[in-house]
Amino acid sequence: MHQDRAAELTSFTIDLHFEEARRRAAGLAALGPEWDPMAALRGEDEAYALLYSGPDAEQRRTYDRLVAAGVLPGEAQGRAAAH
């Protein structure tokens, strides 16, 4: 780089901690004051239980293989497939 060009460059810094805090605050603000995280978690648990309810034998074997492979959380991790 030529000396002339180096004099034209402007240095700047970014505070990544501040930017991450700003990003998180914006995300929470977008959810709004009515957002209930516990209700959201309950809804997710209900949807998960419904998704995996009543599997036939082949579906249950596939589910068990996916849990064993670590692809899906197992019953011991707070999520249980309905048998």
PDB file of C-alpha atoms in Angstrom:
ATOM      1  CA  MET A   1       0.000   0.000   0.000  1.00  0.00           C
ATOM      2  CA  HIS A   2       1.307   3.406  -0.883  1.00  0.00           C
ATOM      3  CA  GLN A   3       1.996   5.960   1.837  1.00  0.00           C
ATOM      4  CA  ASP A   4      -0.651   8.254   0.292  1.00  0.00           C
ATOM      5  CA  ARG A   5      -3.381   5.614   0.659  1.00  0.00           C
ATOM      6  CA  ALA A   6      -2.438   4.735   4.238  1.00  0.00           C
ATOM      7  CA  ALA A   7      -3.078   8.331   5.299  1.00  0.00           C
ATOM      8  CA  GLU A   8      -6.624   8.130   3.863  1.00  0.00           C
ATOM      9  CA  LEU A   9      -7.650   5.092   5.934  1.00  0.00           C
ATOM     10  CA  THR A  10      -9.782   5.630   9.002  1.00  0.00           C
ATOM     11  CA  SER A  11      -9.635   3.200  11.876  1.00  0.00           C
ATOM     12  CA  PHE A  12     -12.711   2.269  13.865  1.00  0.00           C
ATOM     13  CA  THR A  13     -13.648  -0.167  16.589  1.00  0.00           C
ATOM     14  CA  ILE A  14     -16.818  -2.117  17.322  1.00  0.00           C
ATOM     15  CA  ASP A  15     -17.764  -3.107  20.844  1.00  0.00           C
ATOM     16  CA  LEU A  16     -19.116  -6.624  20.259  1.00  0.00           C
ATOM     17  CA  HIS A  17     -20.428  -6.954  23.817  1.00  0.00           C
ATOM     18  CA  PHE A  18     -22.483  -3.785  23.428  1.00  0.00           C
ATOM     19  CA  GLU A  19     -23.759  -4.864  20.005  1.00  0.00           C
ATOM     20  CA  GLU A  20     -24.809  -8.266  21.339  1.00  0.00           C
ATOM     21  CA  ALA A  21     -26.649  -6.634  24.239  1.00  0.00           C
ATOM     22  CA  ARG A  22     -28.344  -4.257  21.791  1.00  0.00           C
ATOM     23  CA  ARG A  23     -29.351  -7.162  19.539  1.00  0.00           C
ATOM     24  CA  ARG A  24     -30.842  -9.113  22.453  1.00  0.00           C
ATOM     25  CA  ALA A  25     -32.712  -6.064  23.748  1.00  0.00           C
ATOM     26  CA  ALA A  26     -34.160  -5.465  20.279  1.00  0.00           C
ATOM     27  CA  GLY A  27     -35.272  -9.092  20.090  1.00  0.00           C
ATOM     28  CA  LEU A  28     -37.048  -8.905  23.440  1.00  0.00           C
ATOM     29  CA  ALA A  29     -38.637  -5.584  22.512  1.00  0.00           C
ATOM     30  CA  ALA A  30     -39.942  -7.149  19.290  1.00  0.00           C
ATOM     31  CA  LEU A  31     -41.629  -9.914  21.292  1.00  0.00           C
ATOM     32  CA  GLY A  32     -43.621  -7.296  23.176  1.00  0.00           C
ATOM     33  CA  PRO A  33     -44.662  -7.019  26.810  1.00  0.00           C
ATOM     34  CA  GLU A  34     -47.369  -9.695  26.467  1.00  0.00           C
ATOM     35  CA  TRP A  35     -44.875 -12.435  25.602  1.00  0.00           C
ATOM     36  CA  ASP A  36     -44.931 -15.148  28.247  1.00  0.00           C
ATOM     37  CA  PRO A  37     -41.837 -17.393  28.015  1.00  0.00           C
ATOM     38  CA  MET A  38     -43.380 -20.074  30.237  1.00  0.00           C
ATOM     39  CA  ALA A  39     -46.496 -20.230  28.048  1.00  0.00           C
ATOM     40  CA  ALA A  40     -44.262 -20.480  24.986  1.00  0.00           C
ATOM     41  CA  LEU A  41     -42.364 -23.399  26.536  1.00  0.00           C
ATOM     42  CA  ARG A  42     -45.615 -25.129  27.495  1.00  0.00           C
ATOM     43  CA  GLY A  43     -46.836 -24.695  23.928  1.00  0.00           C
ATOM     44  CA  GLU A  44     -43.618 -26.186  22.575  1.00  0.00           C
ATOM     45  CA  ASP A  45     -43.927 -29.162  24.933  1.00  0.00           C
ATOM     46  CA  GLU A  46     -47.551 -29.705  23.872  1.00  0.00           C
ATOM     47  CA  ALA A  47     -46.620 -29.532  20.186  1.00  0.00           C
ATOM     48  CA  TYR A  48     -43.706 -31.929  20.713  1.00  0.00           C
ATOM     49  CA  ALA A  49     -45.929 -34.427  22.561  1.00  0.00           C
ATOM     50  CA  LEU A  50     -48.550 -34.223  19.813  1.00  0.00           C
ATOM     51  CA  LEU A  51     -45.961 -34.644  17.071  1.00  0.00           C
ATOM     52  CA  TYR A  52     -44.646 -37.859  18.613  1.00  0.00           C
ATOM     53  CA  SER A  53     -47.954 -39.251  19.910  1.00  0.00           C
ATOM     54  CA  GLY A  54     -49.196 -42.669  18.880  1.00  0.00           C
ATOM     55  CA  PRO A  55     -46.297 -43.921  16.740  1.00  0.00           C
ATOM     56  CA  ASP A  56     -46.603 -47.321  15.155  1.00  0.00           C
ATOM     57  CA  ALA A  57     -43.856 -49.896  15.775  1.00  0.00           C
ATOM     58  CA  GLU A  58     -41.690 -48.790  12.854  1.00  0.00           C
ATOM     59  CA  GLN A  59     -42.008 -45.091  13.785  1.00  0.00           C
ATOM     60  CA  ARG A  60     -41.097 -45.944  17.393  1.00  0.00           C
ATOM     61  CA  ARG A  61     -37.971 -47.829  16.245  1.00  0.00           C
ATOM     62  CA  THR A  62     -36.970 -44.850  14.088  1.00  0.00           C
ATOM     63  CA  TYR A  63     -37.589 -42.466  17.000  1.00  0.00           C
ATOM     64  CA  ASP A  64     -35.495 -44.660  19.318  1.00  0.00           C
ATOM     65  CA  ARG A  65     -32.643 -44.761  16.775  1.00  0.00           C
ATOM     66  CA  LEU A  66     -32.724 -40.960  16.444  1.00  0.00           C
ATOM     67  CA  VAL A  67     -32.621 -40.564  20.229  1.00  0.00           C
ATOM     68  CA  ALA A  68     -29.726 -43.049  20.468  1.00  0.00           C
ATOM     69  CA  ALA A  69     -27.853 -41.103  17.769  1.00  0.00           C
ATOM     70  CA  GLY A  70     -28.387 -37.836  19.670  1.00  0.00           C
ATOM     71  CA  VAL A  71     -30.523 -36.296  16.918  1.00  0.00           C
ATOM     72  CA  LEU A  72     -33.602 -36.020  19.153  1.00  0.00           C
ATOM     73  CA  PRO A  73     -33.687 -35.428  22.907  1.00  0.00           C
ATOM     74  CA  GLY A  74     -34.644 -38.534  24.835  1.00  0.00           C
ATOM     75  CA  GLU A  75     -37.344 -39.017  27.394  1.00  0.00           C
ATOM     76  CA  ALA A  76     -34.824 -38.569  30.230  1.00  0.00           C
ATOM     77  CA  GLN A  77     -34.118 -35.047  28.970  1.00  0.00           C
ATOM     78  CA  GLY A  78     -37.595 -33.766  29.750  1.00  0.00           C
ATOM     79  CA  ARG A  79     -39.322 -34.744  26.538  1.00  0.00           C
ATOM     80  CA  ALA A  80     -41.215 -37.967  26.204  1.00  0.00           C
ATOM     81  CA  ALA A  81     -42.813 -39.514  23.177  1.00  0.00           C
ATOM     82  CA  ALA A  82     -46.297 -40.777  23.875  1.00  0.00           C
ATOM     83  CA  HIS A  83     -46.413 -44.545  23.537  1.00  0.00           C
TER      84      HIS A  83
END
